[in-house]
CSV table of C-alpha atoms in Angstrom, one decimal:
chain,number,residue,atom,x,y,z
A,21,UNK,CA,41.4,31.2,-26.8
A,22,UNK,CA,37.7,30.4,-27.9
A,23,UNK,CA,37.1,26.8,-29.7
A,24,UNK,CA,33.4,26.6,-30.8
A,25,UNK,CA,33.8,25.5,-34.4
A,26,UNK,CA,34.7,21.6,-35.6
A,27,UNK,CA,36.8,22.5,-38.1
A,28,UNK,CA,39.5,24.2,-35.0
A,29,UNK,CA,39.1,21.5,-32.6
A,30,UNK,CA,39.7,18.9,-35.4
A,31,UNK,CA,42.3,20.9,-36.2
A,32,UNK,CA,43.8,20.6,-32.2
A,33,UNK,CA,43.5,17.4,-32.1
A,34,UNK,CA,45.3,17.0,-35.5
A,35,UNK,CA,48.2,18.6,-34.1
A,36,UNK,CA,48.3,16.3,-30.7
A,37,UNK,CA,48.5,13.5,-33.0
A,38,UNK,CA,50.2,14.6,-36.2
A,39,UNK,CA,48.9,13.7,-39.3
A,40,UNK,CA,50.1,10.6,-39.5
A,41,UNK,CA,48.4,9.2,-37.3
A,42,UNK,CA,45.2,11.5,-36.8
A,43,UNK,CA,41.6,9.2,-38.6
A,44,UNK,CA,40.6,11.0,-41.9
A,45,UNK,CA,37.6,12.1,-40.3
A,46,UNK,CA,36.9,12.2,-36.2
A,47,UNK,CA,33.7,11.4,-34.9
A,48,UNK,CA,32.3,13.9,-32.5
A,49,UNK,CA,30.8,12.2,-29.3
A,50,UNK,CA,28.1,13.7,-26.3
A,51,UNK,CA,27.8,12.4,-22.9
A,52,UNK,CA,24.8,11.5,-23.1
A,53,UNK,CA,25.4,9.5,-25.8
A,54,UNK,CA,26.2,5.6,-25.0
A,55,UNK,CA,29.2,6.6,-23.0
A,56,UNK,CA,30.7,2.7,-23.3
A,57,UNK,CA,30.4,2.9,-26.7
A,58,UNK,CA,33.0,6.9,-26.6
A,59,UNK,CA,36.2,4.9,-28.2
A,60,UNK,CA,39.8,5.8,-29.4
A,61,UNK,CA,40.1,9.0,-31.2
A,62,UNK,CA,36.8,10.2,-30.8
A,63,UNK,CA,36.1,13.5,-29.5
A,64,UNK,CA,34.3,14.1,-26.5
A,65,UNK,CA,32.2,17.3,-25.9
A,66,UNK,CA,31.7,18.1,-22.0
A,67,UNK,CA,30.5,21.1,-21.2
A,68,UNK,CA,32.6,23.8,-22.4
A,69,UNK,CA,35.4,21.8,-22.9
A,70,UNK,CA,36.9,18.8,-26.2
A,71,UNK,CA,38.5,16.1,-25.1
A,72,UNK,CA,40.2,13.9,-27.3
A,73,UNK,CA,39.9,9.9,-26.1
A,74,UNK,CA,43.3,8.4,-25.6
A,75,UNK,CA,42.2,4.7,-24.0
A,76,UNK,CA,40.2,3.2,-21.5
A,77,UNK,CA,41.4,2.7,-17.9
A,78,UNK,CA,42.2,-0.6,-16.6
A,79,UNK,CA,41.3,-2.4,-13.4
A,80,UNK,CA,44.3,-4.5,-12.4
A,81,UNK,CA,44.0,-8.1,-11.1
A,82,UNK,CA,47.1,-9.0,-9.1
A,83,UNK,CA,48.7,-11.7,-12.0
A,84,UNK,CA,45.6,-11.9,-14.3
A,85,UNK,CA,44.7,-9.6,-17.5
A,86,UNK,CA,43.5,-5.9,-16.9
A,87,UNK,CA,40.1,-6.0,-17.3
A,88,UNK,CA,38.6,-2.7,-19.2
A,89,UNK,CA,36.7,0.1,-17.5
A,90,UNK,CA,35.4,1.2,-20.5
A,91,UNK,CA,33.5,3.7,-17.9
A,92,UNK,CA,36.6,5.5,-17.1
A,93,UNK,CA,38.3,7.3,-20.7
A,94,UNK,CA,41.8,8.6,-20.5
A,95,UNK,CA,41.7,11.7,-22.0
A,96,UNK,CA,43.6,14.9,-23.3
A,97,UNK,CA,41.5,18.2,-22.7
A,98,UNK,CA,42.0,20.1,-26.2
A,99,UNK,CA,41.2,23.1,-25.0
A,100,UNK,CA,43.9,23.2,-22.0
A,101,UNK,CA,47.8,22.7,-23.5
A,102,UNK,CA,46.7,18.7,-23.8
A,103,UNK,CA,46.8,18.8,-20.2
A,104,UNK,CA,46.0,14.4,-19.5
A,105,UNK,CA,42.7,13.7,-17.8
A,106,UNK,CA,40.1,10.9,-16.4
A,107,UNK,CA,36.5,10.8,-17.1
A,108,UNK,CA,34.2,9.2,-15.5
A,109,UNK,CA,31.0,7.6,-15.9
A,110,UNK,CA,29.5,6.7,-12.7
A,111,UNK,CA,26.7,4.8,-11.6
A,112,UNK,CA,25.1,3.0,-8.3
A,113,UNK,CA,25.5,-0.1,-8.0
A,114,UNK,CA,25.0,-2.6,-5.0
A,115,UNK,CA,26.5,-6.0,-4.6
A,116,UNK,CA,27.2,-8.9,-2.2
A,117,UNK,CA,31.4,-9.3,-2.3
A,118,UNK,CA,32.7,-12.0,0.1
A,119,UNK,CA,36.6,-11.7,1.9
A,120,UNK,CA,37.7,-14.9,3.8
A,121,UNK,CA,34.4,-16.5,3.3
A,122,UNK,CA,32.5,-13.5,5.2
A,123,UNK,CA,29.5,-12.2,3.1
A,124,UNK,CA,29.3,-8.0,3.2
A,125,UNK,CA,27.9,-5.9,1.1
A,126,UNK,CA,29.5,-2.8,-1.1
A,127,UNK,CA,28.5,-0.3,-2.8
A,128,UNK,CA,29.7,2.0,-5.6
A,129,UNK,CA,27.9,5.5,-4.8
A,130,UNK,CA,28.5,8.3,-7.0
A,131,UNK,CA,27.5,10.3,-4.0
A,132,UNK,CA,30.2,8.5,-2.2
A,133,UNK,CA,32.6,9.7,-4.7
A,134,UNK,CA,31.3,13.3,-5.3
A,135,UNK,CA,31.4,13.6,-1.0
A,136,UNK,CA,35.0,12.6,-0.6
A,137,UNK,CA,36.4,14.9,-3.7
A,138,UNK,CA,34.5,17.9,-2.2
A,139,UNK,CA,36.3,17.4,1.3
A,140,UNK,CA,39.7,16.7,-0.2
A,141,UNK,CA,40.3,19.0,-2.4
A,142,UNK,CA,43.6,20.4,-2.8
A,143,UNK,CA,44.3,17.7,-0.4
A,144,UNK,CA,48.0,16.7,-2.1
A,145,UNK,CA,47.5,12.8,-0.8
A,146,UNK,CA,43.9,12.3,-2.7
A,147,UNK,CA,43.0,12.8,-6.7
A,148,UNK,CA,41.2,15.9,-7.5
A,149,UNK,CA,38.4,16.0,-9.5
A,150,UNK,CA,35.2,17.3,-10.4
A,151,UNK,CA,31.6,16.3,-11.6
A,152,UNK,CA,31.2,18.6,-14.8
A,153,UNK,CA,27.4,17.5,-15.8
A,154,UNK,CA,25.1,14.3,-15.2
A,155,UNK,CA,23.1,12.2,-17.5
A,156,UNK,CA,19.9,10.8,-17.3
A,157,UNK,CA,20.8,11.4,-13.0
A,158,UNK,CA,24.7,9.3,-13.4
A,159,UNK,CA,27.6,12.1,-12.9
A,160,UNK,CA,30.3,12.2,-15.7
A,161,UNK,CA,33.5,13.4,-13.5
A,162,UNK,CA,36.6,14.6,-14.8
A,163,UNK,CA,39.1,13.7,-12.8
A,164,UNK,CA,43.0,14.9,-12.6
A,165,UNK,CA,45.9,11.9,-14.3
A,166,UNK,CA,47.9,11.4,-11.8
A,167,UNK,CA,51.3,10.6,-13.9
A,168,UNK,CA,53.1,7.7,-12.2
A,169,UNK,CA,52.9,3.9,-11.0
A,170,UNK,CA,51.1,2.6,-8.4
A,171,UNK,CA,52.7,1.1,-5.6
A,172,UNK,CA,51.9,-2.4,-6.3
A,173,UNK,CA,53.6,-1.6,-9.8
A,174,UNK,CA,56.9,-0.1,-8.5
A,175,UNK,CA,57.1,-2.5,-5.7
A,176,UNK,CA,56.8,-4.7,-9.0
A,177,UNK,CA,59.5,-3.1,-10.8
A,178,UNK,CA,62.1,-3.4,-8.0
A,179,UNK,CA,65.0,-6.0,-8.6
A,180,UNK,CA,67.5,-6.2,-5.9
A,181,UNK,CA,67.7,-8.8,-3.1
A,182,UNK,CA,65.6,-7.7,-0.3
A,183,UNK,CA,69.1,-6.6,2.5
A,184,UNK,CA,69.3,-3.8,-0.8
A,185,UNK,CA,65.9,-2.7,-0.9
A,186,UNK,CA,65.6,-3.5,3.5
A,187,UNK,CA,68.7,0.0,3.2
A,188,UNK,CA,68.4,2.0,0.7
A,189,UNK,CA,64.7,2.0,-0.5
A,190,UNK,CA,62.4,0.5,2.2
A,191,UNK,CA,63.4,4.2,4.5
A,192,UNK,CA,62.0,6.8,2.0
A,193,UNK,CA,58.9,4.2,1.0
A,194,UNK,CA,57.7,4.0,4.9
A,195,UNK,CA,58.4,7.7,5.1
A,196,UNK,CA,56.0,8.6,2.0
A,197,UNK,CA,53.2,5.8,3.1
A,198,UNK,CA,53.4,6.6,6.9
A,199,UNK,CA,52.5,9.8,5.1
A,200,UNK,CA,49.7,8.5,2.8
A,201,UNK,CA,48.9,6.9,6.2
A,202,UNK,CA,48.1,10.1,8.2
A,203,UNK,CA,45.8,11.0,5.3
A,204,UNK,CA,43.7,8.5,5.6
A,205,UNK,CA,43.2,9.1,9.2
A,206,UNK,CA,42.9,12.4,8.7
A,207,UNK,CA,39.5,10.6,5.9
A,208,UNK,CA,38.3,8.8,8.8
A,209,UNK,CA,38.6,11.7,11.0
A,210,UNK,CA,35.4,13.2,8.6
A,211,UNK,CA,34.0,10.0,9.3
A,212,UNK,CA,35.0,9.3,5.9
A,213,UNK,CA,35.9,5.0,4.9
A,214,UNK,CA,37.8,4.7,1.7
A,215,UNK,CA,36.1,1.3,1.1
A,216,UNK,CA,38.5,0.0,-1.2
A,217,UNK,CA,42.1,-0.2,0.3
A,218,UNK,CA,44.9,-1.6,-1.5
A,219,UNK,CA,48.2,-1.1,-3.0
A,220,UNK,CA,46.9,-0.3,-7.0
A,221,UNK,CA,44.7,2.5,-5.4
A,222,UNK,CA,47.9,4.5,-4.0
A,223,UNK,CA,49.6,6.3,-7.2
A,224,UNK,CA,53.1,7.4,-6.8
A,225,UNK,CA,52.8,10.9,-8.3
A,226,UNK,CA,55.9,11.2,-10.8
A,227,UNK,CA,55.6,15.1,-10.5
A,228,UNK,CA,56.8,15.1,-6.8
A,229,UNK,CA,57.0,11.7,-5.7
A,230,UNK,CA,54.2,12.1,-3.4
A,231,UNK,CA,51.4,8.7,-2.1
A,232,UNK,CA,48.3,9.9,-4.1
A,233,UNK,CA,44.9,7.6,-2.4
A,234,UNK,CA,42.6,6.7,-5.6
A,235,UNK,CA,39.1,5.4,-5.9
A,236,UNK,CA,37.7,5.6,-3.0
A,237,UNK,CA,33.5,5.4,-4.3
A,238,UNK,CA,33.3,2.1,-2.3
A,239,UNK,CA,31.1,1.8,1.0
A,240,UNK,CA,31.2,-1.3,3.1
A,241,UNK,CA,28.7,-3.0,4.5
A,242,UNK,CA,29.8,-3.0,8.5
A,243,UNK,CA,28.0,-3.2,12.4
A,244,UNK,CA,30.3,-2.9,14.7
A,245,UNK,CA,33.6,-0.7,13.4
A,246,UNK,CA,33.8,2.2,11.0
A,247,UNK,CA,37.0,1.2,9.8
A,248,UNK,CA,38.2,-2.2,10.6
A,249,UNK,CA,37.6,-3.1,6.7
A,250,UNK,CA,39.9,0.1,5.5
A,251,UNK,CA,42.7,-1.1,8.2
A,252,UNK,CA,42.7,-4.3,6.6
A,253,UNK,CA,44.2,-2.9,3.4
A,254,UNK,CA,46.7,-0.6,5.4
A,255,UNK,CA,48.2,-3.5,7.0
A,256,UNK,CA,48.4,-5.4,3.7
A,257,UNK,CA,50.0,-2.8,2.1
A,258,UNK,CA,52.1,-2.5,4.8
A,259,UNK,CA,53.1,-5.6,4.5
A,260,UNK,CA,53.9,-5.1,1.0
A,261,UNK,CA,56.4,-2.4,1.6
A,262,UNK,CA,57.9,-4.0,4.5
A,263,UNK,CA,58.4,-7.0,2.7
A,264,UNK,CA,59.4,-5.4,-0.9
A,265,UNK,CA,56.4,-7.4,-2.4
A,266,UNK,CA,53.4,-9.0,-0.4
A,267,UNK,CA,54.7,-12.3,0.8
A,268,UNK,CA,53.1,-15.5,-0.1
A,269,UNK,CA,53.9,-19.3,1.5
A,270,UNK,CA,53.5,-19.6,-2.4
A,271,UNK,CA,56.4,-17.7,-3.0
A,272,UNK,CA,58.1,-19.3,0.0
A,273,UNK,CA,57.7,-22.6,-1.2
A,274,UNK,CA,59.6,-21.8,-4.5
A,275,UNK,CA,62.2,-19.5,-4.0
A,276,UNK,CA,62.6,-20.0,0.3
A,277,UNK,CA,61.6,-23.4,1.2
A,278,UNK,CA,63.2,-23.6,4.1
A,279,UNK,CA,61.8,-21.0,5.6
A,280,UNK,CA,58.0,-22.2,5.5
A,281,UNK,CA,59.3,-24.8,8.4
A,282,UNK,CA,59.9,-22.3,10.9
A,283,UNK,CA,56.8,-20.6,9.8
A,284,UNK,CA,53.3,-21.1,11.8
A,285,UNK,CA,49.1,-20.3,11.0
A,286,UNK,CA,49.6,-17.5,13.4
A,287,UNK,CA,52.5,-16.0,11.4
A,288,UNK,CA,50.6,-15.2,8.5
A,289,UNK,CA,47.7,-12.7,7.3
A,290,UNK,CA,43.9,-13.3,9.6
A,291,UNK,CA,41.9,-13.2,6.0
A,292,UNK,CA,44.3,-14.6,3.5
A,293,UNK,CA,46.4,-18.0,5.3
A,294,UNK,CA,48.5,-17.8,2.9
A,295,UNK,CA,50.1,-14.4,2.9
A,296,UNK,CA,52.9,-13.9,6.0
A,297,UNK,CA,52.9,-11.0,8.0
A,298,UNK,CA,55.2,-12.3,10.7
A,299,UNK,CA,57.7,-10.7,7.5
A,300,UNK,CA,60.9,-11.0,10.8
A,301,UNK,CA,60.6,-14.4,10.2
A,302,UNK,CA,61.8,-14.4,6.7
A,303,UNK,CA,63.5,-10.8,6.4
A,304,UNK,CA,65.4,-11.4,10.4
A,305,UNK,CA,66.6,-7.7,9.3
A,306,UNK,CA,63.8,-6.3,9.9
A,307,UNK,CA,63.7,-4.8,13.3
A,308,UNK,CA,61.3,-6.0,16.3
A,309,UNK,CA,58.8,-3.2,16.5
A,310,UNK,CA,58.7,-3.0,12.9
A,311,UNK,CA,57.0,-6.7,13.0
A,312,UNK,CA,55.6,-6.3,16.1
A,313,UNK,CA,53.5,-3.5,13.9
A,314,UNK,CA,53.1,-6.0,11.5
A,315,UNK,CA,51.7,-8.9,13.7
A,316,UNK,CA,48.5,-7.0,14.6
A,317,UNK,CA,47.6,-8.2,11.4
A,318,UNK,CA,48.1,-11.6,12.0
A,319,UNK,CA,45.8,-14.9,13.2
A,320,UNK,CA,47.8,-14.8,16.0
A,321,UNK,CA,46.7,-11.3,17.1
A,322,UNK,CA,44.6,-10.4,20.4
A,323,UNK,CA,44.6,-6.6,19.7
A,324,UNK,CA,44.0,-5.4,16.8
A,325,UNK,CA,44.8,-1.5,15.6
A,326,UNK,CA,41.2,0.1,15.9
A,327,UNK,CA,42.2,3.8,14.1
A,328,UNK,CA,44.9,4.9,11.7
A,329,UNK,CA,46.4,7.4,14.8
A,330,UNK,CA,46.8,3.8,16.6
A,331,UNK,CA,48.5,2.1,13.6
A,332,UNK,CA,51.1,5.6,13.2
A,333,UNK,CA,51.7,5.7,17.1
A,334,UNK,CA,53.7,2.1,16.6
A,335,UNK,CA,54.7,2.8,13.0
A,336,UNK,CA,56.4,6.2,13.2
A,337,UNK,CA,58.2,4.5,17.0
A,338,UNK,CA,59.3,2.1,13.9
A,339,UNK,CA,60.0,4.1,11.8
A,340,UNK,CA,62.3,6.0,13.9
A,341,UNK,CA,64.6,3.2,14.7
A,342,UNK,CA,65.5,2.1,11.3
B,1,UNK,CA,7.0,3.8,39.0
B,2,UNK,CA,9.4,4.8,42.3
B,3,UNK,CA,13.0,4.8,41.4
B,4,UNK,CA,15.1,2.1,40.5
B,5,UNK,CA,18.0,0.3,41.9
B,6,UNK,CA,20.5,1.1,38.6
B,7,UNK,CA,21.2,-2.7,39.0
B,8,UNK,CA,17.5,-3.3,38.3
B,9,UNK,CA,17.4,-0.2,34.9
B,10,UNK,CA,18.0,-3.0,32.7
B,11,UNK,CA,18.6,-1.9,29.2
B,12,UNK,CA,18.2,-4.8,26.6
B,13,UNK,CA,19.1,-4.1,23.0
B,14,UNK,CA,17.9,-6.5,20.1
B,15,UNK,CA,17.5,-7.4,16.4
B,16,UNK,CA,16.8,-9.6,14.1
B,17,UNK,CA,18.8,-13.0,15.6
B,18,UNK,CA,17.6,-16.2,17.3
B,19,UNK,CA,20.9,-15.1,19.9
B,20,UNK,CA,18.6,-11.7,20.2
B,21,UNK,CA,15.8,-13.3,21.0
B,22,UNK,CA,17.8,-15.7,23.4
B,23,UNK,CA,18.8,-12.5,26.1
B,24,UNK,CA,15.4,-11.8,25.4
B,25,UNK,CA,13.9,-14.8,26.8
B,26,UNK,CA,16.9,-14.8,30.1
B,27,UNK,CA,16.0,-11.1,31.2
B,28,UNK,CA,12.8,-12.7,30.9
B,29,UNK,CA,13.7,-15.6,32.9
B,30,UNK,CA,15.6,-13.6,35.7
B,31,UNK,CA,13.1,-10.4,35.6
B,32,UNK,CA,10.1,-12.8,36.4
B,33,UNK,CA,7.1,-11.2,38.3
B,34,UNK,CA,8.8,-9.4,40.8
B,35,UNK,CA,7.9,-6.1,39.7
B,36,UNK,CA,11.4,-4.3,41.5
B,37,UNK,CA,13.3,-4.4,38.0
B,38,UNK,CA,12.7,-1.9,34.4
B,39,UNK,CA,13.1,-3.4,31.2
B,40,UNK,CA,13.4,-1.1,28.1
B,41,UNK,CA,13.7,-3.1,25.0
B,42,UNK,CA,15.8,-1.6,22.6
B,43,UNK,CA,16.4,-1.6,18.7
B,44,UNK,CA,18.7,0.1,16.6
B,45,UNK,CA,17.5,1.1,13.3
B,46,UNK,CA,20.8,0.8,10.8
B,47,UNK,CA,20.8,3.7,9.0
B,48,UNK,CA,23.3,2.8,6.0
B,49,UNK,CA,23.3,6.2,4.9
B,50,UNK,CA,23.0,8.0,1.2
B,51,UNK,CA,25.5,5.3,-0.6
B,52,UNK,CA,23.0,2.4,-0.2
B,53,UNK,CA,21.3,3.8,-2.4
B,54,UNK,CA,20.8,4.7,-6.0
B,55,UNK,CA,17.7,7.8,-4.5
B,56,UNK,CA,17.6,9.4,-1.3
B,57,UNK,CA,13.2,8.2,-1.7
B,58,UNK,CA,14.8,4.4,-2.1
B,59,UNK,CA,16.3,5.2,1.0
B,60,UNK,CA,13.3,6.7,2.7
B,61,UNK,CA,11.8,3.7,1.9
B,62,UNK,CA,14.2,1.7,3.1
B,63,UNK,CA,14.3,3.9,6.5
B,64,UNK,CA,10.4,3.3,6.8
B,65,UNK,CA,10.4,-0.2,6.0
B,66,UNK,CA,12.9,-1.0,9.0
B,67,UNK,CA,11.0,1.1,11.2
B,68,UNK,CA,8.1,-1.3,10.6
B,69,UNK,CA,10.1,-4.4,11.2
B,70,UNK,CA,11.6,-2.7,14.3
B,71,UNK,CA,8.0,-2.2,15.3
B,72,UNK,CA,6.9,-5.9,14.8
B,73,UNK,CA,10.6,-7.1,16.4
B,74,UNK,CA,9.5,-4.7,20.1
B,75,UNK,CA,6.3,-6.0,20.0
B,76,UNK,CA,7.4,-9.8,19.6
B,77,UNK,CA,10.2,-8.3,22.8
B,78,UNK,CA,7.1,-7.3,24.9
B,79,UNK,CA,5.0,-10.8,23.9
B,80,UNK,CA,7.7,-12.7,25.3
B,81,UNK,CA,8.6,-10.5,28.6
B,82,UNK,CA,4.4,-11.2,29.4
B,83,UNK,CA,4.7,-14.8,28.9
B,84,UNK,CA,6.8,-15.4,31.9
B,85,UNK,CA,4.5,-12.7,33.7
B,86,UNK,CA,6.8,-9.7,33.3
B,87,UNK,CA,4.7,-7.0,35.1
B,88,UNK,CA,3.5,-4.3,32.1
B,89,UNK,CA,4.5,-1.1,33.7
B,90,UNK,CA,8.1,-3.2,34.2
B,91,UNK,CA,8.4,-2.7,29.8
B,92,UNK,CA,9.4,0.1,28.1
B,93,UNK,CA,10.9,-0.1,23.9
B,94,UNK,CA,12.2,2.0,22.1
B,95,UNK,CA,12.8,2.4,18.6
B,96,UNK,CA,16.7,4.8,18.1
B,97,UNK,CA,18.6,5.1,14.2
B,98,UNK,CA,21.7,5.0,14.6
B,99,UNK,CA,24.7,5.5,11.6
B,100,UNK,CA,26.1,1.7,10.2
B,101,UNK,CA,29.1,1.2,12.4
B,102,UNK,CA,28.1,2.7,15.3
B,103,UNK,CA,25.8,0.7,17.1
B,104,UNK,CA,27.6,-0.8,19.7
B,105,UNK,CA,28.3,3.7,20.9
B,106,UNK,CA,24.4,4.2,20.7
B,107,UNK,CA,23.7,1.3,22.7
B,108,UNK,CA,26.1,2.6,25.6
B,109,UNK,CA,25.2,6.4,25.2
B,110,UNK,CA,21.8,4.7,25.8
B,111,UNK,CA,22.9,3.1,28.7
B,112,UNK,CA,24.6,6.3,29.9
B,113,UNK,CA,21.9,8.7,29.2
B,114,UNK,CA,18.9,6.4,30.7
B,115,UNK,CA,20.9,5.2,34.1
B,116,UNK,CA,21.1,2.2,33.4
B,117,UNK,CA,23.3,-0.4,34.9
B,118,UNK,CA,22.7,-3.3,32.9
B,119,UNK,CA,23.3,-3.6,30.0
B,120,UNK,CA,22.2,-7.0,27.4
B,121,UNK,CA,23.3,-8.3,24.7
B,122,UNK,CA,23.2,-11.6,22.5
B,123,UNK,CA,26.3,-12.6,20.5
B,124,UNK,CA,26.1,-14.9,17.6
B,125,UNK,CA,29.7,-15.9,17.9
B,126,UNK,CA,31.6,-14.8,15.1
B,127,UNK,CA,35.1,-15.6,13.7
B,128,UNK,CA,38.0,-13.4,14.9
B,129,UNK,CA,38.6,-12.5,11.1
B,130,UNK,CA,34.7,-11.1,11.0
B,131,UNK,CA,35.5,-9.5,14.2
B,132,UNK,CA,38.8,-7.8,12.9
B,133,UNK,CA,37.2,-6.5,9.9
B,134,UNK,CA,33.3,-5.4,10.4
B,135,UNK,CA,33.7,-5.4,14.2
B,136,UNK,CA,31.2,-7.2,17.0
B,137,UNK,CA,29.2,-5.3,18.5
B,138,UNK,CA,28.8,-7.4,22.1
B,139,UNK,CA,32.8,-7.0,22.1
B,140,UNK,CA,32.1,-3.4,21.9
B,141,UNK,CA,30.3,-3.0,24.5
B,142,UNK,CA,32.0,-5.2,27.0
B,143,UNK,CA,35.0,-3.3,26.3
B,144,UNK,CA,33.6,0.5,26.8
B,145,UNK,CA,30.5,0.6,28.2
B,146,UNK,CA,31.0,2.3,31.9
B,147,UNK,CA,30.1,1.8,35.0
B,148,UNK,CA,27.3,-0.7,34.2
B,149,UNK,CA,26.7,-4.4,34.2
B,150,UNK,CA,27.1,-6.5,30.4
B,151,UNK,CA,25.6,-9.7,30.1
B,152,UNK,CA,26.2,-11.1,26.9
B,153,UNK,CA,24.0,-13.7,26.2
B,154,UNK,CA,24.7,-16.2,23.3
């Protein structure tokens, strides 16, 4: 259907919202306006499409109020049956960051994201998207909306005793996580890094249950190890999945103080010493093989996984024993 | 200059750090004025790739600046060698670009292709967690260099 008529576009927006929820008049905007000011119920004209703004994405900070990302909008495509999309105004940013007291450089790179989106096109374990316009040198991207919670949200939503989690839920989660890790190994083989691997950068697609990587526009400075920082992220995710959520010393003090007496510094995360990695000491039902994989990310580790494939070799063997 | 015993064919990889300068002085002390050694002083220019720059032009400007810094480092290293009476004909300098995260691999490749029997690097003594996250060039060279001796100077 050809849509080149403002009234027709408005009609589609009213049909979607319902007359009672529609504003008296819609504001039509284009991406070269102040993108950050494009707001709820605005209609954004981009290329040959019209998108109704439904809100902004938020940056989820664990335990802290979500922070709005005004440069990332949730929309519906008025031309394509109200399919949900994400529209992102991309910009370059370089900044110093630190982790565990170590200073390093991070860059938010539109070039990186564009490169990876091209490489992962049609790969089922990565978000999909394309660049539609350039506004003053900044790309505007339209990304497919993934309907489903993040892995972090999913783990937080589970309400069951660990033993039930271990037997009923963990095996299937691990299977899908292994596929997801294989996708990251594939990305590393393309000489690319994700750059910001965390539990909330995996979305679980409700349509098929697949784990999909999102938000891979960061890169990090490193001299000696191309993939170390990514590997650290994978280890954190694995520990969270095996433990049914991240296991911290603070939680144990509140809920299982007797366990604290059996823990040493070597049992904790190599970077974040408040997180327990030797989870077998907390949950004895965890098999030794699986725990050994986790211990590669501990303060007591003397050998580290250098590649995803090394990690997967051990993890798949441990999974087979579950 | 004639063929050199591979063990005396040294690849000294330097950067702009104090422990690297210690490595230069260490090699200079060992080699002295004997004339039996060939020293290739190598500086790797780290290419961070397009992701760390808002434009290709800025990336190119950065690389040109790095090349100037590298030339100055190599000149400084040559001076230190001279001060220790290392013969001029025994010293070569080389400037090479390698992608971020592959510095150690580049050094190892240079050693192999140039038939270098000894590789020398400085080490700044990073923590285990830093080595885990971002790697250690010297540790990687120790673990992966083949058919050569590795000196790590702290």
